[in-house]
Amino acid sequence: MPKSALTGSRIREHRLMRGLKQADLARQIGISASYLNLIEHNRRRIGGKTLLALSEVLGIDPSTLSQGAERAVVTQLQDAAASDVDTLVELDQIDDLVARFPGWAAKITAQHRRLRALEQTVGGLNDRLTHDPVLSEKMHEVLSTVSAIRSTASILVATPDLGTEWQARFYSNIDTESRRLADSSASMAAHLDVLSRKDTGRATPLEAVFAAFDARGHHLVELEEGGDPHALATQLPEIDSAEARALALQYFRTYSADALAMPLDAFEAAAHELNFDPAALAGRFSVPLEAALRRLASLPRGATIPDIGLVSCDAAGALLVRKSPSGLALPWFGAGCPLWPLYAALNAPGVPIRRLIEGEDGARFTAMALAHPSGPLRFDRPPVYHAIMLLVAQDDQQDDPAIPVGSSCRICARSDCDARREPTVLTQA
């Protein structure tokens, strides 16, 4: 399996360029040489204070060490390998491909994204052909008109001795229905033409909304500055349909409410003071815990802010919000790993759950999950719950036991997993 981001390799490279011994560098930043060795071999995730200390000693910007582009390319190459089960690829050499041939790696991932976009477009069009009410109505008009014309023509053929008056009526009916058929066919063709031009790669409104979030790092500057959620929903290029705009408006209103209750500067300062503890932050700002979890995930990326991911699901387990942290890819479709605390939270609504989890490449995260009502509670109907899970990257040295998790069963190579629901396409570890 690919390792986590190549931050460790870059640290080793800059250390050797400066002629520093591993033990000397470890001593200067206050960690053990064995732990630094694990970092340099990409076997331990790094961030926060340790990353800042290393960058200071090495005399380089923290972003130079922690840039996330390579992790994204590795994840996309893994996704590309999983999508083609008939071709065997050297999964254990993906890191080397990215490091030695970044141009080719970028080319492969770009082609894979294009193929996936086309597949999603075809899937979306197929779904439209099946469920589109406009198309169903037009098809019904065409079929009913064809049936009417056929019935009228059959009467004319089967009854040659019809009087002149009746023949004129039937011919008039055929003419009227033929014109109706032409209009319905043209209308249906125009509707299909509109659908065929939507080559966005986003098959559903939800994908369009989170394409907009992903493009901005889940930090919406316009709403941080008090912008209008409705205006933003109509301005972003990723949100290209009425359905997507309606859905985006819901998420943007929630974002605006969170930003208003927890202003960015005050919240970021409090997050550092309280060590990014969502429960403490919820108490500080008098907001529900799920709001503090969302707000932490909306912080802008920075050297002093840990790598934070967020995922949420509905009561059926289908993923809604997806913000992937480095080292743990989140699937685009269906459900995620059954071992995620996200799903455990659904079994205990209202009870906060905190677990240490470990991805397949050794990246560790503190996962904090909560199931909460998705709307107001009412006496006349059962509550509907959503679950939310914050993922905060860890770079501590303790060998605390962690729950081994994956992305989804399809691209998880862990062997002997009791939660597996389908075979993997990868080599079992």
Short mmCIF file of C-alpha atoms in Angstrom, two decimals:
data_model
loop_
_atom_site.label_atom_id
_atom_site.label_comp_id
_atom_site.label_asym_id
_atom_site.label_seq_id
_atom_site.Cartn_x
_atom_site.Cartn_y
_atom_site.Cartn_z
CA MET A 1 0.00 0.00 0.00
CA PRO A 2 1.17 3.56 -0.52
CA LYS A 3 2.60 5.24 2.51
CA SER A 4 1.38 8.51 3.89
CA ALA A 5 2.48 11.81 2.46
CA LEU A 6 6.15 12.17 1.56
CA THR A 7 6.78 14.72 4.32
CA GLY A 8 9.25 12.35 5.99
CA SER A 9 11.22 11.90 2.78
CA ARG A 10 11.48 15.67 2.39
CA ILE A 11 12.66 16.04 6.00
CA ARG A 12 15.38 13.46 5.41
CA GLU A 13 16.43 15.16 2.16
CA HIS A 14 16.76 18.60 3.80
CA ARG A 15 18.56 17.12 6.82
CA LEU A 16 21.15 15.44 4.60
CA MET A 17 21.58 18.61 2.53
CA ARG A 18 22.53 20.44 5.72
CA GLY A 19 24.85 17.67 6.91
CA LEU A 20 22.89 17.01 10.09
CA LYS A 21 22.90 13.63 11.77
CA GLN A 22 19.55 12.11 12.64
CA ALA A 23 20.36 12.00 16.35
CA ASP A 24 21.47 15.67 16.37
CA LEU A 25 18.31 16.87 14.66
CA ALA A 26 16.14 14.79 16.98
CA ARG A 27 17.87 16.23 20.03
CA GLN A 28 17.42 19.81 18.84
CA ILE A 29 13.65 19.43 18.48
CA GLY A 30 13.18 17.34 21.61
CA ILE A 31 12.21 13.94 20.24
CA SER A 32 13.95 10.58 20.16
CA ALA A 33 16.13 9.54 17.25
CA SER A 34 14.04 6.40 16.78
CA TYR A 35 10.88 8.47 16.42
CA LEU A 36 12.56 10.78 13.89
CA ASN A 37 13.63 7.69 11.98
CA LEU A 38 10.00 6.57 11.77
CA ILE A 39 9.01 10.06 10.56
CA GLU A 40 11.70 10.12 7.87
CA HIS A 41 10.56 6.73 6.61
CA ASN A 42 6.96 8.00 6.40
CA ARG A 43 5.79 5.65 9.13
CA ARG A 44 4.57 8.33 11.49
CA ARG A 45 2.39 11.28 10.67
CA ILE A 46 3.78 14.71 11.54
CA GLY A 47 2.22 18.09 12.10
CA GLY A 48 1.74 20.85 14.62
CA LYS A 49 4.58 21.62 17.01
CA THR A 50 6.94 18.92 15.73
CA LEU A 51 6.62 20.14 12.15
CA LEU A 52 7.19 23.74 13.23
CA ALA A 53 10.26 22.76 15.25
CA LEU A 54 11.73 20.80 12.34
CA SER A 55 11.11 23.60 9.87
CA GLU A 56 12.77 26.10 12.22
CA VAL A 57 15.90 23.98 12.69
CA LEU A 58 16.12 23.17 8.98
CA GLY A 59 15.49 26.81 8.08
CA ILE A 60 12.63 26.25 5.65
CA ASP A 61 8.95 27.11 5.51
CA PRO A 62 6.66 24.49 7.12
CA SER A 63 4.57 24.29 3.95
CA THR A 64 7.66 23.14 2.05
CA LEU A 65 7.72 20.04 4.24
CA SER A 66 3.99 19.45 4.58
CA GLN A 67 2.66 20.26 1.11
CA GLY A 68 -0.32 18.03 0.43
CA ALA A 69 -0.24 17.77 -3.36
CA GLU A 70 1.77 14.56 -3.33
CA ARG A 71 -0.66 12.90 -0.91
CA ALA A 72 -3.53 13.82 -3.18
CA VAL A 73 -1.73 12.36 -6.20
CA VAL A 74 -0.96 9.14 -4.31
CA THR A 75 -4.59 8.82 -3.26
CA GLN A 76 -5.81 9.41 -6.80
CA LEU A 77 -3.37 6.83 -8.20
CA GLN A 78 -4.66 4.34 -5.64
CA ASP A 79 -8.20 5.13 -6.73
CA ALA A 80 -7.19 4.65 -10.37
CA ALA A 81 -5.68 1.25 -9.55
CA ALA A 82 -8.83 0.18 -7.71
CA SER A 83 -11.05 1.14 -10.63
CA ASP A 84 -9.38 -1.35 -13.01
CA VAL A 85 -9.37 -4.80 -11.42
CA ASP A 86 -8.09 -6.50 -14.59
CA THR A 87 -4.73 -4.70 -14.67
CA LEU A 88 -2.10 -5.52 -12.08
CA VAL A 89 -0.10 -2.51 -10.91
CA GLU A 90 2.82 -2.14 -8.50
CA LEU A 91 0.91 -0.62 -5.60
CA ASP A 92 3.94 -0.64 -3.32
CA GLN A 93 5.82 1.66 -5.74
CA ILE A 94 3.26 4.45 -6.09
CA ASP A 95 5.27 6.71 -3.77
CA ASP A 96 8.35 6.20 -5.95
CA LEU A 97 6.36 7.03 -9.09
CA VAL A 98 5.13 10.30 -7.58
CA ALA A 99 8.58 11.26 -6.31
CA ARG A 100 10.57 10.34 -9.45
CA PHE A 101 8.09 11.11 -12.21
CA PRO A 102 5.69 13.78 -10.91
CA GLY A 103 4.70 14.83 -14.42
CA TRP A 104 3.64 11.33 -15.45
CA ALA A 105 1.86 10.83 -12.13
CA ALA A 106 -0.07 14.06 -12.65
CA LYS A 107 -0.92 13.01 -16.22
CA ILE A 108 -2.26 9.63 -15.08
CA THR A 109 -4.37 11.16 -12.33
CA ALA A 110 -5.72 13.82 -14.71
CA GLN A 111 -6.80 11.14 -17.17
CA HIS A 112 -8.35 9.11 -14.36
CA ARG A 113 -10.31 12.14 -13.15
CA ARG A 114 -11.54 12.71 -16.69
CA LEU A 115 -12.61 9.07 -17.05
CA ARG A 116 -14.34 9.15 -13.69
CA ALA A 117 -16.08 12.40 -14.64
CA LEU A 118 -17.36 10.84 -17.85
CA GLU A 119 -18.51 7.72 -16.01
CA GLN A 120 -20.35 9.85 -13.47
CA THR A 121 -21.94 11.86 -16.25
CA VAL A 122 -23.15 8.70 -17.97
CA GLY A 123 -24.47 7.42 -14.66
CA GLY A 124 -26.25 10.68 -14.01
CA LEU A 125 -27.82 10.70 -17.47
CA ASN A 126 -28.89 7.10 -17.04
CA ASP A 127 -30.54 8.01 -13.74
CA ARG A 128 -32.24 10.95 -15.43
CA LEU A 129 -33.53 8.71 -18.22
CA THR A 130 -35.03 6.44 -15.57
CA HIS A 131 -36.42 8.96 -13.10
CA ASP A 132 -36.63 12.36 -14.82
CA PRO A 133 -40.30 13.48 -14.50
CA VAL A 134 -40.05 15.78 -17.53
CA LEU A 135 -38.66 13.01 -19.70
CA SER A 136 -41.26 10.55 -18.39
CA GLU A 137 -44.04 12.98 -19.27
CA LYS A 138 -42.68 13.56 -22.77
CA MET A 139 -42.24 9.84 -23.36
CA HIS A 140 -45.82 9.22 -22.21
CA GLU A 141 -47.05 11.87 -24.66
CA VAL A 142 -45.12 10.29 -27.53
CA LEU A 143 -46.37 6.77 -26.79
CA SER A 144 -49.99 7.83 -26.31
CA THR A 145 -49.93 9.85 -29.52
CA VAL A 146 -48.41 6.99 -31.50
CA SER A 147 -51.11 4.67 -30.10
CA ALA A 148 -53.85 7.11 -31.16
CA ILE A 149 -52.47 7.41 -34.70
CA ARG A 150 -52.11 3.64 -35.00
CA SER A 151 -55.68 3.02 -33.79
CA THR A 152 -57.10 5.57 -36.23
CA ALA A 153 -55.10 4.18 -39.12
CA SER A 154 -56.20 0.63 -38.27
CA ILE A 155 -59.86 1.66 -38.41
CA LEU A 156 -59.36 3.26 -41.84
CA VAL A 157 -57.62 0.16 -43.20
CA ALA A 158 -60.11 -2.30 -41.69
CA THR A 159 -63.22 -0.35 -42.78
CA PRO A 160 -62.88 0.56 -46.46
CA ASP A 161 -66.59 1.40 -46.85
CA LEU A 162 -66.56 4.30 -44.37
CA GLY A 163 -68.56 7.26 -45.50
CA THR A 164 -66.83 10.37 -46.76
CA GLU A 165 -67.71 12.35 -43.63
CA TRP A 166 -66.23 9.74 -41.27
CA GLN A 167 -63.09 9.39 -43.39
CA ALA A 168 -62.57 13.17 -43.19
CA ARG A 169 -62.88 13.03 -39.39
CA PHE A 170 -60.33 10.21 -39.11
CA TYR A 171 -57.90 11.98 -41.45
CA SER A 172 -58.29 15.14 -39.39
CA ASN A 173 -57.55 13.16 -36.22
CA ILE A 174 -54.40 11.66 -37.78
CA ASP A 175 -53.23 15.13 -38.82
CA THR A 176 -53.83 16.56 -35.32
CA GLU A 177 -52.09 13.65 -33.56
CA SER A 178 -49.17 13.77 -36.01
CA ARG A 179 -48.58 17.43 -35.21
CA ARG A 180 -48.78 16.64 -31.50
CA LEU A 181 -46.27 13.81 -31.98
CA ALA A 182 -43.86 16.14 -33.77
CA ASP A 183 -44.09 18.74 -30.99
CA SER A 184 -43.59 16.14 -28.23
CA SER A 185 -40.62 14.57 -30.02
CA ALA A 186 -38.96 17.96 -30.53
CA SER A 187 -39.51 18.87 -26.88
CA MET A 188 -38.03 15.57 -25.70
CA ALA A 189 -35.04 15.95 -28.02
CA ALA A 190 -34.40 19.46 -26.66
CA HIS A 191 -34.55 18.16 -23.09
CA LEU A 192 -32.08 15.36 -23.90
CA ASP A 193 -29.79 17.87 -25.60
CA VAL A 194 -29.65 19.97 -22.43
CA LEU A 195 -28.76 16.90 -20.36
CA SER A 196 -26.06 15.80 -22.80
CA ARG A 197 -24.34 19.18 -22.52
CA LYS A 198 -23.92 18.87 -18.74
CA ASP A 199 -20.49 17.24 -18.91
CA THR A 200 -19.49 18.28 -15.39
CA GLY A 201 -18.67 14.86 -13.95
CA ARG A 202 -21.05 15.56 -11.07
CA ALA A 203 -23.94 13.15 -11.23
CA THR A 204 -25.85 14.48 -8.23
CA PRO A 205 -26.51 17.90 -6.66
CA LEU A 206 -24.66 16.82 -3.49
CA GLU A 207 -21.49 16.15 -5.49
CA ALA A 208 -21.75 19.60 -7.06
CA VAL A 209 -22.08 21.25 -3.65
CA PHE A 210 -19.04 19.54 -2.19
CA ALA A 211 -17.02 20.09 -5.34
CA ALA A 212 -17.46 23.78 -4.46
CA PHE A 213 -16.43 23.13 -0.84
CA ASP A 214 -13.39 21.06 -1.88
CA ALA A 215 -12.23 23.72 -4.34
CA ARG A 216 -12.08 26.20 -1.43
CA GLY A 217 -10.63 23.93 1.23
CA HIS A 218 -14.01 23.94 3.04
CA HIS A 219 -13.29 27.54 4.07
CA LEU A 220 -15.74 29.98 2.45
CA VAL A 221 -14.23 33.44 2.71
CA GLU A 222 -17.40 35.09 1.38
CA LEU A 223 -19.49 33.72 4.25
CA GLU A 224 -16.77 34.42 6.82
CA GLU A 225 -17.08 38.09 5.82
CA GLY A 226 -20.86 38.10 6.23
CA GLY A 227 -21.80 37.38 2.63
CA ASP A 228 -25.27 36.31 1.56
CA PRO A 229 -25.62 32.48 1.33
CA HIS A 230 -28.23 32.80 -1.42
CA ALA A 231 -25.98 35.02 -3.53
CA LEU A 232 -23.03 32.65 -3.10
CA ALA A 233 -25.17 29.66 -4.13
CA THR A 234 -25.94 31.40 -7.42
CA GLN A 235 -22.36 32.56 -8.10
CA LEU A 236 -20.16 29.48 -7.70
CA PRO A 237 -19.43 27.74 -11.02
CA GLU A 238 -19.57 24.23 -9.55
CA ILE A 239 -23.20 24.68 -8.52
CA ASP A 240 -24.80 24.43 -11.93
CA SER A 241 -28.41 23.36 -11.39
CA ALA A 242 -31.48 24.47 -9.49
CA GLU A 243 -31.33 21.32 -7.35
CA ALA A 244 -27.68 21.94 -6.45
CA ARG A 245 -28.39 25.58 -5.61
CA ALA A 246 -31.23 24.62 -3.29
CA LEU A 247 -29.02 22.08 -1.52
CA ALA A 248 -26.05 24.46 -1.38
CA LEU A 249 -28.25 27.11 0.24
CA GLN A 250 -28.95 24.74 3.15
CA TYR A 251 -25.25 24.06 3.74
CA PHE A 252 -24.27 27.71 3.26
CA ARG A 253 -26.87 28.88 5.78
CA THR A 254 -25.50 26.41 8.32
CA TYR A 255 -21.95 27.65 7.60
CA SER A 256 -23.04 31.28 8.04
CA ALA A 257 -24.76 30.49 11.33
CA ASP A 258 -21.62 28.74 12.60
CA ALA A 259 -19.41 31.66 11.50
CA LEU A 260 -21.72 34.14 13.21
CA ALA A 261 -21.80 32.18 16.48
CA MET A 262 -18.05 31.45 16.37
CA PRO A 263 -16.21 34.35 14.66
CA LEU A 264 -13.07 33.15 12.91
CA ASP A 265 -10.39 35.14 14.78
CA ALA A 266 -11.87 34.46 18.21
CA PHE A 267 -12.53 30.81 17.42
CA GLU A 268 -9.05 30.17 16.04
CA ALA A 269 -7.44 31.79 19.09
CA ALA A 270 -9.65 29.73 21.41
CA ALA A 271 -8.88 26.56 19.43
CA HIS A 272 -5.16 27.01 20.04
CA GLU A 273 -5.76 27.84 23.70
CA LEU A 274 -7.99 24.78 24.23
CA ASN A 275 -5.84 22.42 22.16
CA PHE A 276 -8.54 22.06 19.48
CA ASP A 277 -10.91 20.32 21.91
CA PRO A 278 -14.39 20.56 20.32
CA ALA A 279 -16.24 19.96 23.60
CA ALA A 280 -14.35 22.78 25.32
CA LEU A 281 -14.92 25.05 22.31
CA ALA A 282 -18.63 24.25 22.31
CA GLY A 283 -18.77 25.30 25.95
CA ARG A 284 -16.74 28.44 25.34
CA PHE A 285 -19.05 29.67 22.55
CA SER A 286 -22.30 28.15 23.92
CA VAL A 287 -23.05 26.15 20.77
CA PRO A 288 -24.00 22.50 20.17
CA LEU A 289 -21.11 20.08 19.94
CA GLU A 290 -21.83 19.29 16.28
CA ALA A 291 -21.49 22.99 15.46
CA ALA A 292 -18.02 23.10 17.05
CA LEU A 293 -17.03 20.01 15.05
CA ARG A 294 -18.13 21.68 11.82
CA ARG A 295 -16.37 24.93 12.70
CA LEU A 296 -13.06 23.21 13.36
CA ALA A 297 -13.24 21.62 9.91
CA SER A 298 -13.81 25.04 8.33
CA LEU A 299 -10.61 26.58 9.69
CA PRO A 300 -8.21 27.71 6.95
CA ARG A 301 -5.16 25.50 6.48
CA GLY A 302 -2.06 26.75 8.26
CA ALA A 303 1.20 25.56 9.77
CA THR A 304 -0.14 25.87 13.33
CA ILE A 305 -3.44 24.16 12.59
CA PRO A 306 -3.49 20.35 12.56
CA ASP A 307 -4.64 18.46 9.51
CA ILE A 308 -8.40 18.18 10.06
CA GLY A 309 -10.96 16.15 8.16
CA LEU A 310 -14.71 15.85 8.50
CA VAL A 311 -17.30 13.33 7.39
CA SER A 312 -21.01 13.03 8.06
CA CYS A 313 -23.71 10.56 7.12
CA ASP A 314 -27.45 10.17 7.30
CA ALA A 315 -29.28 7.52 9.31
CA ALA A 316 -28.84 5.04 6.44
CA GLY A 317 -25.06 5.42 6.59
CA ALA A 318 -24.76 7.20 3.24
CA LEU A 319 -22.00 9.81 3.29
CA LEU A 320 -22.93 13.48 3.05
CA VAL A 321 -20.08 15.83 3.99
CA ARG A 322 -16.59 14.71 2.97
CA LYS A 323 -13.38 16.57 3.82
CA SER A 324 -10.46 14.14 3.52
CA PRO A 325 -7.42 14.60 5.75
CA SER A 326 -4.01 13.53 4.45
CA GLY A 327 -3.56 9.82 4.98
CA LEU A 328 -7.22 8.75 4.98
CA ALA A 329 -9.11 8.89 1.70
CA LEU A 330 -12.87 9.18 1.98
CA PRO A 331 -14.98 7.39 -0.64
CA TRP A 332 -17.21 9.40 -2.96
CA PHE A 333 -20.07 6.95 -3.16
CA GLY A 334 -21.96 4.73 -0.73
CA ALA A 335 -20.76 4.17 2.82
CA GLY A 336 -17.29 4.20 4.33
CA CYS A 337 -15.43 1.78 6.57
CA PRO A 338 -17.87 0.06 8.98
CA LEU A 339 -15.29 0.45 11.75
CA TRP A 340 -15.38 4.25 11.69
CA PRO A 341 -16.64 5.73 14.98
CA LEU A 342 -19.07 7.66 12.76
CA TYR A 343 -21.27 4.57 12.55
CA ALA A 344 -20.84 3.65 16.21
CA ALA A 345 -22.29 7.07 17.03
CA LEU A 346 -25.51 6.20 15.18
CA ASN A 347 -26.01 3.36 17.67
CA ALA A 348 -25.83 5.79 20.60
CA PRO A 349 -27.48 9.09 19.57
CA GLY A 350 -26.42 12.08 21.61
CA VAL A 351 -23.39 10.30 23.12
CA PRO A 352 -20.01 11.78 22.05
CA ILE A 353 -17.48 9.12 21.00
CA ARG A 354 -13.73 9.64 20.88
CA ARG A 355 -11.43 6.97 19.38
CA LEU A 356 -7.87 6.76 18.11
CA ILE A 357 -7.90 5.28 14.62
CA GLU A 358 -5.12 4.32 12.23
CA GLY A 359 -5.30 4.28 8.45
CA GLU A 360 -3.73 1.65 6.27
CA ASP A 361 -0.55 3.67 5.75
CA GLY A 362 0.00 4.29 9.47
CA ALA A 363 -1.54 7.77 9.67
CA ARG A 364 -3.25 8.24 13.02
CA PHE A 365 -6.23 10.40 13.84
CA THR A 366 -8.30 11.24 16.86
CA ALA A 367 -11.84 10.60 15.64
CA MET A 368 -14.61 12.43 17.50
CA ALA A 369 -18.13 11.43 16.48
CA LEU A 370 -21.66 12.35 17.49
CA ALA A 371 -25.14 11.46 16.24
CA HIS A 372 -27.55 14.39 16.50
CA PRO A 373 -31.11 15.12 15.30
CA SER A 374 -31.11 16.48 11.75
CA GLY A 375 -34.15 18.65 12.44
CA PRO A 376 -36.47 19.76 15.22
CA LEU A 377 -37.78 17.08 17.57
CA ARG A 378 -41.53 16.45 17.37
CA PHE A 379 -44.01 14.31 19.27
CA ASP A 380 -45.85 13.09 16.17
CA ARG A 381 -42.90 11.44 14.41
CA PRO A 382 -39.64 9.68 15.33
CA PRO A 383 -36.42 11.72 15.21
CA VAL A 384 -34.13 11.46 12.19
CA TYR A 385 -30.45 11.44 13.07
CA HIS A 386 -27.31 12.43 11.22
CA ALA A 387 -23.84 11.49 12.45
CA ILE A 388 -20.75 13.68 12.19
CA MET A 389 -17.10 12.75 12.74
CA LEU A 390 -14.12 15.07 13.06
CA LEU A 391 -10.68 13.66 12.23
CA VAL A 392 -7.66 15.36 13.79
CA ALA A 393 -4.23 14.13 12.68
CA GLN A 394 -1.89 12.97 15.44
CA ASP A 395 1.90 12.91 15.49
CA ASP A 396 2.50 11.84 19.09
CA GLN A 397 5.13 9.24 19.93
CA GLN A 398 3.02 7.02 22.17
CA ASP A 399 2.23 3.58 20.88
CA ASP A 400 -1.35 3.75 22.14
CA PRO A 401 -3.62 1.08 20.67
CA ALA A 402 -5.58 2.37 17.69
CA ILE A 403 -8.51 0.98 15.75
CA PRO A 404 -7.33 -0.08 12.29
CA VAL A 405 -9.67 1.37 9.67
CA GLY A 406 -9.76 1.83 5.94
CA SER A 407 -11.50 3.97 3.38
CA SER A 408 -14.02 1.46 2.08
CA CYS A 409 -13.91 -2.30 1.72
CA ARG A 410 -13.35 -2.09 -2.02
CA ILE A 411 -9.94 -0.44 -1.72
CA CYS A 412 -8.90 -1.70 1.72
CA ALA A 413 -6.17 -4.35 1.81
CA ARG A 414 -6.47 -5.24 5.50
CA SER A 415 -6.82 -8.97 5.99
CA ASP A 416 -8.93 -10.76 8.60
CA CYS A 417 -11.43 -7.92 9.04
CA ASP A 418 -14.69 -9.00 10.61
CA ALA A 419 -16.44 -5.92 9.20
CA ARG A 420 -15.58 -6.59 5.56
CA ARG A 421 -18.69 -6.58 3.36
CA GLU A 422 -17.11 -7.17 -0.06
CA PRO A 423 -13.78 -8.41 -1.45
CA THR A 424 -10.97 -5.92 -2.00
CA VAL A 425 -9.38 -5.27 -5.35
CA LEU A 426 -5.98 -4.73 -3.68
CA THR A 427 -3.36 -7.12 -2.43
CA GLN A 428 -4.21 -8.21 1.11
CA ALA A 429 -1.84 -6.96 3.83
#
